[in-house]
Amino acid sequence: MSVMKRVSMIFRAKANKALDRMEDPRETLDYSYQTQLELLQKVRRGVADVATSRKRVELQMNSLELSSNKLDKQARDALSAGREDLAREALSRKSGVQGQLADLNTQYTSLQGEEEKLTTASQRLQAKVDAFRTKKETIKATYTAAEAQTRINEAFTGISEEMGDVGMAIQRAEDKTAQMQARAGAIDELMASGALDDVVSGPRDDIQAELDRMGASHDVDSELARMKSELSQGSAPRQLEGSAGPADGQPTQAAQPADHQAGEGQ
Amino acid sequence: MIVRILGEGQLEVDDSAADELNDLDRELEAAVEKNDEAGYRTALDALLERVRSIGTPMSADALQPSALILPQADLTMDEVRKLLTDEGLIPG
């Protein structure tokens, strides 16, 4: 049999089962309305849960983005210092971080979709619950039990179908959120263990340590060169006029030849 | 007739479209029976696309039950199978 008809029959059967349990529909209306309000609460909580998950993924994406930028800068620093090996290491870590980022991005989009769907579902259910309440009050005020039965059937089946649909949406969102949380937890653990984090900050950042060490020795070299040139300037200032580099704080490469020249002049 | 797309809401579709929708639905059913995931995907997309293009969305506060209910696009074939059994995907 047709897929669309079978699905609708299954929804219908659920509604009929509930209708059969009703003795005086007017009394059961209030009970049903109560259930609808509970489902409305549930779908709203669902929206909030998905939003929380989405924000968590967003935070993780931000910190991975920072890692990636930092590794990129480290690679550049390493390259300009002539350390291709370090640059290569930084870039390979960056590519790992980028992989995680791409994965998180997919999750983020999926959560965003789930959030939108649940939000719309919650608005639709709200509108139907309001309509049901109005109908329920009219029926309770106007009709006998027997009349109410027929009057309520359609509305009840209609809202029951919506509730089944929303219930499914909540279930799916919960499953997705649970999956996301497991993955987000795994990334948090990775970060805590240092596998991702150690490239980012703190004393465990070996690339940065190497760059810092190189930077420091570079500074010492240029400082030395500057001092030497100052000293030689003091003794023979006129000889250095044509090569004023070192006094301007030029890099070591520029300072060294000047230094050499000054030495020769003596 | 009223058609519901799960997760999307209800649409009012002219009764004259019934034959066309039934043809598309038969393809969907055949794909599910043959366990043909690609065929299932194509058939479901075609069916949903058709309903969306000829249907008029019903107002959110409508309380009428639907004559036909369609799975949403991101439901897998396995999920549709579960949906077709009584203790399937519908809670309650």
mmCIF file of C-alpha atoms in Angstrom:
data_model
loop_
_atom_site.group_PDB
_atom_site.id
_atom_site.type_symbol
_atom_site.label_atom_id
_atom_site.label_comp_id
_atom_site.label_asym_id
_atom_site.label_seq_id
_atom_site.Cartn_x
_atom_site.Cartn_y
_atom_site.Cartn_z
ATOM 1 C CA MET A 1 0.000 0.000 0.000
ATOM 2 C CA SER A 2 0.959 3.591 -0.620
ATOM 3 C CA VAL A 3 3.573 5.050 1.696
ATOM 4 C CA MET A 4 1.677 8.308 2.231
ATOM 5 C CA LYS A 5 -1.554 6.498 3.065
ATOM 6 C CA ARG A 6 0.109 4.051 5.412
ATOM 7 C CA VAL A 7 1.817 6.820 7.323
ATOM 8 C CA SER A 8 -1.388 8.780 7.653
ATOM 9 C CA MET A 9 -3.245 5.651 8.802
ATOM 10 C CA ILE A 10 -0.701 5.042 11.511
ATOM 11 C CA PHE A 11 -1.094 8.592 12.770
ATOM 12 C CA ARG A 12 -4.859 8.210 12.565
ATOM 13 C CA ALA A 13 -4.796 4.955 14.494
ATOM 14 C CA LYS A 14 -2.909 6.596 17.343
ATOM 15 C CA ALA A 15 -5.492 9.367 17.544
ATOM 16 C CA ASN A 16 -8.383 6.890 17.424
ATOM 17 C CA LYS A 17 -6.918 4.846 20.228
ATOM 18 C CA ALA A 18 -6.825 7.954 22.384
ATOM 19 C CA LEU A 19 -10.359 8.933 21.336
ATOM 20 C CA ASP A 20 -11.668 5.482 22.247
ATOM 21 C CA ARG A 21 -10.446 5.930 25.771
ATOM 22 C CA MET A 22 -12.649 9.009 26.194
ATOM 23 C CA GLU A 23 -15.904 8.490 28.034
ATOM 24 C CA ASP A 24 -17.271 11.972 28.282
ATOM 25 C CA PRO A 25 -15.261 13.890 25.686
ATOM 26 C CA ARG A 26 -15.955 17.170 27.432
ATOM 27 C CA GLU A 27 -13.956 16.031 30.439
ATOM 28 C CA THR A 28 -11.240 14.461 28.368
ATOM 29 C CA LEU A 29 -10.813 17.687 26.429
ATOM 30 C CA ASP A 30 -9.158 19.313 29.405
ATOM 31 C CA TYR A 31 -6.871 16.369 29.859
ATOM 32 C CA SER A 32 -5.893 16.439 26.196
ATOM 33 C CA TYR A 33 -5.288 20.179 26.397
ATOM 34 C CA GLN A 34 -3.002 19.544 29.371
ATOM 35 C CA THR A 35 -0.999 17.040 27.326
ATOM 36 C CA GLN A 36 -0.722 19.579 24.524
ATOM 37 C CA LEU A 37 0.649 22.202 26.908
ATOM 38 C CA GLU A 38 3.197 19.701 28.191
ATOM 39 C CA LEU A 39 4.320 18.923 24.664
ATOM 40 C CA LEU A 40 4.598 22.644 23.992
ATOM 41 C CA GLN A 41 6.875 22.945 27.020
ATOM 42 C CA LYS A 42 8.880 20.021 25.779
ATOM 43 C CA VAL A 43 9.372 21.425 22.305
ATOM 44 C CA ARG A 44 10.459 24.757 23.791
ATOM 45 C CA ARG A 45 12.966 22.990 26.001
ATOM 46 C CA GLY A 46 14.103 21.150 22.874
ATOM 47 C CA VAL A 47 14.755 24.465 21.124
ATOM 48 C CA ALA A 48 16.756 25.685 24.116
ATOM 49 C CA ASP A 49 18.783 22.451 24.282
ATOM 50 C CA VAL A 50 19.665 22.595 20.615
ATOM 51 C CA ALA A 51 20.633 26.267 20.990
ATOM 52 C CA THR A 52 22.911 25.386 23.915
ATOM 53 C CA SER A 53 24.573 22.658 21.884
ATOM 54 C CA ARG A 54 24.975 24.998 18.958
ATOM 55 C CA LYS A 55 26.616 27.611 21.176
ATOM 56 C CA ARG A 56 28.999 25.029 22.548
ATOM 57 C CA VAL A 57 30.048 24.067 19.043
ATOM 58 C CA GLU A 58 30.394 27.765 18.230
ATOM 59 C CA LEU A 59 32.758 28.306 21.172
ATOM 60 C CA GLN A 60 34.849 25.345 20.124
ATOM 61 C CA MET A 61 34.974 26.668 16.583
ATOM 62 C CA ASN A 62 36.171 30.038 17.859
ATOM 63 C CA SER A 63 38.995 28.541 19.840
ATOM 64 C CA LEU A 64 40.026 26.268 16.966
ATOM 65 C CA GLU A 65 39.958 29.324 14.707
ATOM 66 C CA LEU A 66 42.366 31.032 17.087
ATOM 67 C CA SER A 67 44.637 27.966 17.048
ATOM 68 C CA SER A 68 44.596 27.933 13.289
ATOM 69 C CA ASN A 69 45.475 31.631 13.017
ATOM 70 C CA LYS A 70 48.221 31.258 15.565
ATOM 71 C CA LEU A 71 49.736 28.270 13.779
ATOM 72 C CA ASP A 72 49.579 30.209 10.538
ATOM 73 C CA LYS A 73 51.468 33.095 12.086
ATOM 74 C CA GLN A 74 53.989 30.713 13.608
ATOM 75 C CA ALA A 75 54.561 29.155 10.190
ATOM 76 C CA ARG A 76 55.212 32.590 8.708
ATOM 77 C CA ASP A 77 57.538 33.565 11.565
ATOM 78 C CA ALA A 78 59.393 30.291 11.207
ATOM 79 C CA LEU A 79 59.736 30.735 7.435
ATOM 80 C CA SER A 80 61.016 34.278 7.701
ATOM 81 C CA ALA A 81 63.549 33.042 10.246
ATOM 82 C CA GLY A 82 64.628 30.427 7.694
ATOM 83 C CA ARG A 83 63.259 27.499 9.685
ATOM 84 C CA GLU A 84 61.277 25.572 7.096
ATOM 85 C CA ASP A 85 61.152 22.509 9.352
ATOM 86 C CA LEU A 86 59.276 24.449 12.040
ATOM 87 C CA ALA A 87 57.027 26.074 9.451
ATOM 88 C CA ARG A 88 56.180 22.640 8.081
ATOM 89 C CA GLU A 89 55.315 21.349 11.553
ATOM 90 C CA ALA A 90 53.123 24.376 12.269
ATOM 91 C CA LEU A 91 51.305 23.986 8.953
ATOM 92 C CA SER A 92 50.716 20.298 9.459
ATOM 93 C CA ARG A 93 49.165 21.017 12.864
ATOM 94 C CA LYS A 94 47.148 23.787 11.282
ATOM 95 C CA SER A 95 45.768 21.337 8.765
ATOM 96 C CA GLY A 96 44.673 19.028 11.606
ATOM 97 C CA VAL A 97 42.923 21.923 13.300
ATOM 98 C CA GLN A 98 41.292 22.881 9.992
ATOM 99 C CA GLY A 99 39.958 19.332 9.671
ATOM 100 C CA GLN A 100 38.336 19.579 13.095
ATOM 101 C CA LEU A 101 36.948 22.962 12.151
ATOM 102 C CA ALA A 102 35.364 21.633 8.968
ATOM 103 C CA ASP A 103 33.757 18.825 10.967
ATOM 104 C CA LEU A 104 32.423 21.244 13.571
ATOM 105 C CA ASN A 105 31.120 23.490 10.844
ATOM 106 C CA THR A 106 29.020 20.654 9.441
ATOM 107 C CA GLN A 107 27.678 19.930 12.912
ATOM 108 C CA TYR A 108 26.964 23.583 13.461
ATOM 109 C CA THR A 109 24.918 23.842 10.272
ATOM 110 C CA SER A 110 23.003 20.696 11.146
ATOM 111 C CA LEU A 111 22.194 21.993 14.645
ATOM 112 C CA GLN A 112 21.134 25.311 13.202
ATOM 113 C CA GLY A 113 18.744 23.480 10.869
ATOM 114 C CA GLU A 114 17.360 21.443 13.768
ATOM 115 C CA GLU A 115 16.882 24.609 15.803
ATOM 116 C CA GLU A 116 14.972 26.307 12.997
ATOM 117 C CA LYS A 117 12.759 23.273 12.449
ATOM 118 C CA LEU A 118 11.916 22.981 16.134
ATOM 119 C CA THR A 119 11.234 26.695 16.404
ATOM 120 C CA THR A 120 8.749 26.533 13.530
ATOM 121 C CA ALA A 121 7.248 23.348 14.976
ATOM 122 C CA SER A 122 6.806 25.053 18.308
ATOM 123 C CA GLN A 123 5.071 28.045 16.686
ATOM 124 C CA ARG A 124 2.775 25.772 14.710
ATOM 125 C CA LEU A 125 1.896 23.712 17.755
ATOM 126 C CA GLN A 126 1.264 26.887 19.762
ATOM 127 C CA ALA A 127 -1.210 28.115 17.121
ATOM 128 C CA LYS A 128 -2.984 24.754 17.075
ATOM 129 C CA VAL A 129 -3.112 24.474 20.850
ATOM 130 C CA ASP A 130 -4.676 27.941 21.029
ATOM 131 C CA ALA A 131 -7.226 26.976 18.380
ATOM 132 C CA PHE A 132 -7.955 23.766 20.258
ATOM 133 C CA ARG A 133 -8.516 25.645 23.512
ATOM 134 C CA THR A 134 -11.087 27.917 21.864
ATOM 135 C CA LYS A 135 -12.833 24.954 20.308
ATOM 136 C CA LYS A 136 -12.770 23.046 23.578
ATOM 137 C CA GLU A 137 -14.400 25.901 25.486
ATOM 138 C CA THR A 138 -17.114 26.249 22.847
ATOM 139 C CA ILE A 139 -17.818 22.531 22.890
ATOM 140 C CA LYS A 140 -17.888 22.344 26.653
ATOM 141 C CA ALA A 141 -20.275 25.272 26.881
ATOM 142 C CA THR A 142 -22.606 24.373 24.026
ATOM 143 C CA TYR A 143 -22.932 20.684 23.413
ATOM 144 C CA THR A 144 -24.112 17.517 25.110
ATOM 145 C CA ALA A 145 -21.658 14.681 25.507
ATOM 146 C CA ALA A 146 -22.938 12.876 22.415
ATOM 147 C CA GLU A 147 -22.762 15.971 20.254
ATOM 148 C CA ALA A 148 -19.376 16.865 21.630
ATOM 149 C CA GLN A 149 -18.023 13.480 20.583
ATOM 150 C CA THR A 150 -18.582 14.132 16.906
ATOM 151 C CA ARG A 151 -17.555 17.779 17.152
ATOM 152 C CA ILE A 152 -14.312 16.993 18.808
ATOM 153 C CA ASN A 153 -13.216 14.055 16.677
ATOM 154 C CA GLU A 154 -11.787 16.045 13.803
ATOM 155 C CA ALA A 155 -10.042 18.646 15.920
ATOM 156 C CA PHE A 156 -8.680 15.961 18.184
ATOM 157 C CA THR A 157 -7.366 13.885 15.291
ATOM 158 C CA GLY A 158 -5.910 17.023 13.713
ATOM 159 C CA ILE A 159 -4.031 18.095 16.790
ATOM 160 C CA SER A 160 -3.017 14.550 17.619
ATOM 161 C CA GLU A 161 -1.368 14.325 14.203
ATOM 162 C CA GLU A 162 0.490 17.565 14.865
ATOM 163 C CA MET A 163 1.563 16.246 18.255
ATOM 164 C CA GLY A 164 2.896 13.060 16.681
ATOM 165 C CA ASP A 165 4.824 15.111 14.138
ATOM 166 C CA VAL A 166 6.236 17.480 16.759
ATOM 167 C CA GLY A 167 7.038 14.515 19.001
ATOM 168 C CA MET A 168 9.089 12.999 16.177
ATOM 169 C CA ALA A 169 10.859 16.297 15.566
ATOM 170 C CA ILE A 170 11.765 16.535 19.247
ATOM 171 C CA GLN A 171 13.018 12.964 19.244
ATOM 172 C CA ARG A 172 15.214 13.603 16.218
ATOM 173 C CA ALA A 173 16.564 16.832 17.663
ATOM 174 C CA GLU A 174 17.357 15.058 20.937
ATOM 175 C CA ASP A 175 19.216 12.308 19.098
ATOM 176 C CA LYS A 176 21.206 14.821 17.097
ATOM 177 C CA THR A 177 21.976 16.908 20.159
ATOM 178 C CA ALA A 178 23.157 13.817 22.019
ATOM 179 C CA GLN A 179 25.478 12.910 19.128
ATOM 180 C CA MET A 180 26.817 16.458 18.980
ATOM 181 C CA GLN A 181 27.406 16.525 22.684
ATOM 182 C CA ALA A 182 29.360 13.322 22.535
ATOM 183 C CA ARG A 183 31.541 14.768 19.777
ATOM 184 C CA ALA A 184 31.857 18.149 21.441
ATOM 185 C CA GLY A 185 32.864 16.314 24.622
ATOM 186 C CA ALA A 186 35.494 14.423 22.666
ATOM 187 C CA ILE A 187 36.932 17.668 21.319
ATOM 188 C CA ASP A 188 36.910 19.212 24.790
ATOM 189 C CA GLU A 189 38.831 16.186 26.007
ATOM 190 C CA LEU A 190 41.294 16.495 23.144
ATOM 191 C CA MET A 191 41.844 20.122 24.064
ATOM 192 C CA ALA A 192 42.196 19.322 27.751
ATOM 193 C CA SER A 193 44.665 16.541 27.010
ATOM 194 C CA GLY A 194 46.833 19.019 25.141
ATOM 195 C CA ALA A 195 46.657 17.216 21.807
ATOM 196 C CA LEU A 196 45.107 20.295 20.257
ATOM 197 C CA ASP A 197 45.841 22.812 22.935
ATOM 198 C CA ASP A 198 49.599 22.389 23.191
ATOM 199 C CA VAL A 199 50.070 24.000 19.829
ATOM 200 C CA VAL A 200 48.048 26.978 20.919
ATOM 201 C CA SER A 201 49.329 28.468 24.104
ATOM 202 C CA GLY A 202 51.359 28.115 27.249
ATOM 203 C CA PRO A 203 54.613 26.379 28.028
ATOM 204 C CA ARG A 204 53.693 23.260 26.035
ATOM 205 C CA ASP A 205 53.753 25.209 22.775
ATOM 206 C CA ASP A 206 57.037 23.892 21.424
ATOM 207 C CA ILE A 207 56.881 25.692 18.072
ATOM 208 C CA GLN A 208 56.428 29.001 19.807
ATOM 209 C CA ALA A 209 59.201 28.125 22.259
ATOM 210 C CA GLU A 210 61.580 27.428 19.382
ATOM 211 C CA LEU A 211 60.573 30.653 17.640
ATOM 212 C CA ASP A 212 60.956 32.589 20.889
ATOM 213 C CA ARG A 213 64.384 31.059 21.469
ATOM 214 C CA MET A 214 65.435 31.981 17.948
ATOM 215 C CA GLY A 215 63.944 35.434 18.375
ATOM 216 C CA ALA A 216 65.817 35.884 21.633
ATOM 217 C CA SER A 217 69.180 34.869 20.189
ATOM 218 C CA HIS A 218 68.448 37.088 17.223
ATOM 219 C CA ASP A 219 67.841 39.987 19.621
ATOM 220 C CA VAL A 220 71.057 39.235 21.498
ATOM 221 C CA ASP A 221 73.012 39.163 18.259
ATOM 222 C CA SER A 222 71.648 42.461 17.037
ATOM 223 C CA GLU A 223 72.137 44.059 20.446
ATOM 224 C CA LEU A 224 75.734 42.904 20.450
ATOM 225 C CA ALA A 225 76.243 44.248 16.957
ATOM 226 C CA ARG A 226 74.740 47.572 17.926
ATOM 227 C CA MET A 227 76.968 47.855 20.980
ATOM 228 C CA LYS A 228 80.063 46.944 19.029
ATOM 229 C CA SER A 229 79.281 49.536 16.383
ATOM 230 C CA GLU A 230 78.606 52.189 19.041
ATOM 231 C CA LEU A 231 81.960 51.457 20.614
ATOM 232 C CA SER A 232 83.786 51.638 17.304
ATOM 233 C CA GLN A 233 81.875 54.800 16.413
ATOM 234 C CA GLY A 234 83.221 56.374 19.583
ATOM 235 C CA SER A 235 86.809 55.690 18.542
ATOM 236 C CA ALA A 236 86.541 56.393 14.794
ATOM 237 C CA PRO A 237 83.205 58.046 13.989
ATOM 238 C CA ARG A 238 84.028 59.436 10.541
ATOM 239 C CA GLN A 239 84.887 56.071 9.080
ATOM 240 C CA LEU A 240 81.287 54.828 9.530
ATOM 241 C CA GLU A 241 79.348 57.639 7.895
ATOM 242 C CA GLY A 242 78.724 55.715 4.664
ATOM 243 C CA SER A 243 77.205 52.672 6.433
ATOM 244 C CA ALA A 244 74.888 54.024 9.126
ATOM 245 C CA GLY A 245 72.863 50.768 9.268
ATOM 246 C CA PRO A 246 73.483 49.357 12.758
ATOM 247 C CA ALA A 247 72.574 52.496 14.664
ATOM 248 C CA ASP A 248 69.052 52.401 13.143
ATOM 249 C CA GLY A 249 68.382 49.031 14.721
ATOM 250 C CA GLN A 250 68.679 47.140 11.427
ATOM 251 C CA PRO A 251 68.611 43.333 11.538
ATOM 252 C CA THR A 252 71.709 41.329 12.334
ATOM 253 C CA GLN A 253 72.546 40.676 8.710
ATOM 254 C CA ALA A 254 72.897 44.422 8.162
ATOM 255 C CA ALA A 255 74.711 44.945 11.441
ATOM 256 C CA GLN A 256 77.310 42.260 10.950
ATOM 257 C CA PRO A 257 78.986 43.608 7.812
ATOM 258 C CA ALA A 258 79.071 47.074 9.364
ATOM 259 C CA ASP A 259 80.638 45.595 12.448
ATOM 260 C CA HIS A 260 83.159 43.821 10.295
ATOM 261 C CA GLN A 261 83.954 46.984 8.409
ATOM 262 C CA ALA A 262 84.421 48.922 11.641
ATOM 263 C CA GLY A 263 86.800 46.254 12.881
ATOM 264 C CA GLU A 264 88.867 46.487 9.733
ATOM 265 C CA GLY A 265 89.105 50.219 10.039
ATOM 266 C CA GLN A 266 90.886 49.986 13.360
ATOM 267 C CA MET B 1 -7.220 17.157 0.156
ATOM 268 C CA ILE B 2 -4.830 17.919 2.966
ATOM 269 C CA VAL B 3 -1.277 16.616 2.736
ATOM 270 C CA ARG B 4 1.175 16.820 5.594
ATOM 271 C CA ILE B 5 4.913 16.839 5.081
ATOM 272 C CA LEU B 6 6.356 15.711 8.394
ATOM 273 C CA GLY B 7 8.412 18.426 10.022
ATOM 274 C CA GLU B 8 7.094 21.043 7.596
ATOM 275 C CA GLY B 9 3.344 21.255 8.093
ATOM 276 C CA GLN B 10 0.135 20.801 6.129
ATOM 277 C CA LEU B 11 -0.686 21.836 2.583
ATOM 278 C CA GLU B 12 -3.973 21.956 0.741
ATOM 279 C CA VAL B 13 -3.622 20.113 -2.558
ATOM 280 C CA ASP B 14 -6.267 19.964 -5.270
ATOM 281 C CA ASP B 15 -7.940 16.538 -5.497
ATOM 282 C CA SER B 16 -7.136 16.412 -9.213
ATOM 283 C CA ALA B 17 -3.478 15.907 -8.329
ATOM 284 C CA ALA B 18 -4.235 12.589 -6.601
ATOM 285 C CA ASP B 19 -3.340 10.363 -9.563
ATOM 286 C CA GLU B 20 -0.064 12.094 -10.184
ATOM 287 C CA LEU B 21 0.908 11.931 -6.502
ATOM 288 C CA ASN B 22 -0.088 8.278 -6.341
ATOM 289 C CA ASP B 23 2.212 7.486 -9.279
ATOM 290 C CA LEU B 24 5.115 9.189 -7.527
ATOM 291 C CA ASP B 25 4.186 7.417 -4.325
ATOM 292 C CA ARG B 26 4.259 4.023 -6.050
ATOM 293 C CA GLU B 27 7.841 4.705 -7.140
ATOM 294 C CA LEU B 28 8.687 5.572 -3.563
ATOM 295 C CA GLU B 29 7.063 2.413 -2.271
ATOM 296 C CA ALA B 30 8.808 0.254 -4.879
ATOM 297 C CA ALA B 31 12.182 1.743 -3.956
ATOM 298 C CA VAL B 32 11.591 1.028 -0.258
ATOM 299 C CA GLU B 33 10.567 -2.547 -1.066
ATOM 300 C CA LYS B 34 13.627 -3.097 -3.257
ATOM 301 C CA ASN B 35 15.837 -1.580 -0.590
ATOM 302 C CA ASP B 36 17.045 0.867 -3.211
ATOM 303 C CA GLU B 37 18.402 3.830 -1.254
ATOM 304 C CA ALA B 38 19.187 5.992 -4.312
ATOM 305 C CA GLY B 39 15.788 5.298 -5.852
ATOM 306 C CA TYR B 40 14.126 6.058 -2.535
ATOM 307 C CA ARG B 41 15.901 9.395 -2.299
ATOM 308 C CA THR B 42 14.982 10.395 -5.871
ATOM 309 C CA ALA B 43 11.352 9.309 -5.492
ATOM 310 C CA LEU B 44 10.892 11.051 -2.149
ATOM 311 C CA ASP B 45 12.477 14.258 -3.414
ATOM 312 C CA ALA B 46 10.256 14.216 -6.512
ATOM 313 C CA LEU B 47 7.142 13.632 -4.439
ATOM 314 C CA LEU B 48 7.974 16.350 -1.921
ATOM 315 C CA GLU B 49 8.905 18.767 -4.679
ATOM 316 C CA ARG B 50 5.595 18.174 -6.428
ATOM 317 C CA VAL B 51 3.506 18.574 -3.276
ATOM 318 C CA ARG B 52 5.328 21.771 -2.350
ATOM 319 C CA SER B 53 4.870 23.257 -5.791
ATOM 320 C CA ILE B 54 1.167 22.504 -6.219
ATOM 321 C CA GLY B 55 0.128 22.782 -2.556
ATOM 322 C CA THR B 56 -0.942 25.840 -0.610
ATOM 323 C CA PRO B 57 0.322 25.903 2.978
ATOM 324 C CA MET B 58 -2.482 25.761 5.515
ATOM 325 C CA SER B 59 -2.693 28.246 8.334
ATOM 326 C CA ALA B 60 -0.874 27.185 11.492
ATOM 327 C CA ASP B 61 -4.045 27.062 13.594
ATOM 328 C CA ALA B 62 -5.848 24.595 11.293
ATOM 329 C CA LEU B 63 -7.023 21.536 13.214
ATOM 330 C CA GLN B 64 -7.941 19.210 10.349
ATOM 331 C CA PRO B 65 -6.318 15.802 10.003
ATOM 332 C CA SER B 66 -4.431 15.044 6.778
ATOM 333 C CA ALA B 67 -5.501 12.572 4.109
ATOM 334 C CA LEU B 68 -1.876 11.839 3.202
ATOM 335 C CA ILE B 69 1.298 12.149 5.234
ATOM 336 C CA LEU B 70 4.750 12.337 3.689
ATOM 337 C CA PRO B 71 8.086 11.708 5.362
ATOM 338 C CA GLN B 72 10.393 14.710 5.475
ATOM 339 C CA ALA B 73 13.312 14.863 3.061
ATOM 340 C CA ASP B 74 16.022 13.998 5.584
ATOM 341 C CA LEU B 75 14.398 10.784 6.770
ATOM 342 C CA THR B 76 16.459 7.752 5.799
ATOM 343 C CA MET B 77 14.884 4.724 4.185
ATOM 344 C CA ASP B 78 15.307 2.794 7.427
ATOM 345 C CA GLU B 79 13.520 5.510 9.334
ATOM 346 C CA VAL B 80 10.667 5.411 6.835
ATOM 347 C CA ARG B 81 10.430 1.636 7.344
ATOM 348 C CA LYS B 82 10.156 2.162 11.079
ATOM 349 C CA LEU B 83 7.571 4.841 10.483
ATOM 350 C CA LEU B 84 5.491 2.290 8.587
ATOM 351 C CA THR B 85 5.312 -0.043 11.538
ATOM 352 C CA ASP B 86 2.990 0.684 14.389
ATOM 353 C CA GLU B 87 5.555 0.987 17.147
ATOM 354 C CA GLY B 88 7.683 3.064 14.763
ATOM 355 C CA LEU B 89 8.907 6.594 15.040
ATOM 356 C CA ILE B 90 5.795 8.363 16.240
ATOM 357 C CA PRO B 91 5.934 8.860 20.000
ATOM 358 C CA GLY B 92 2.823 8.343 22.175
#
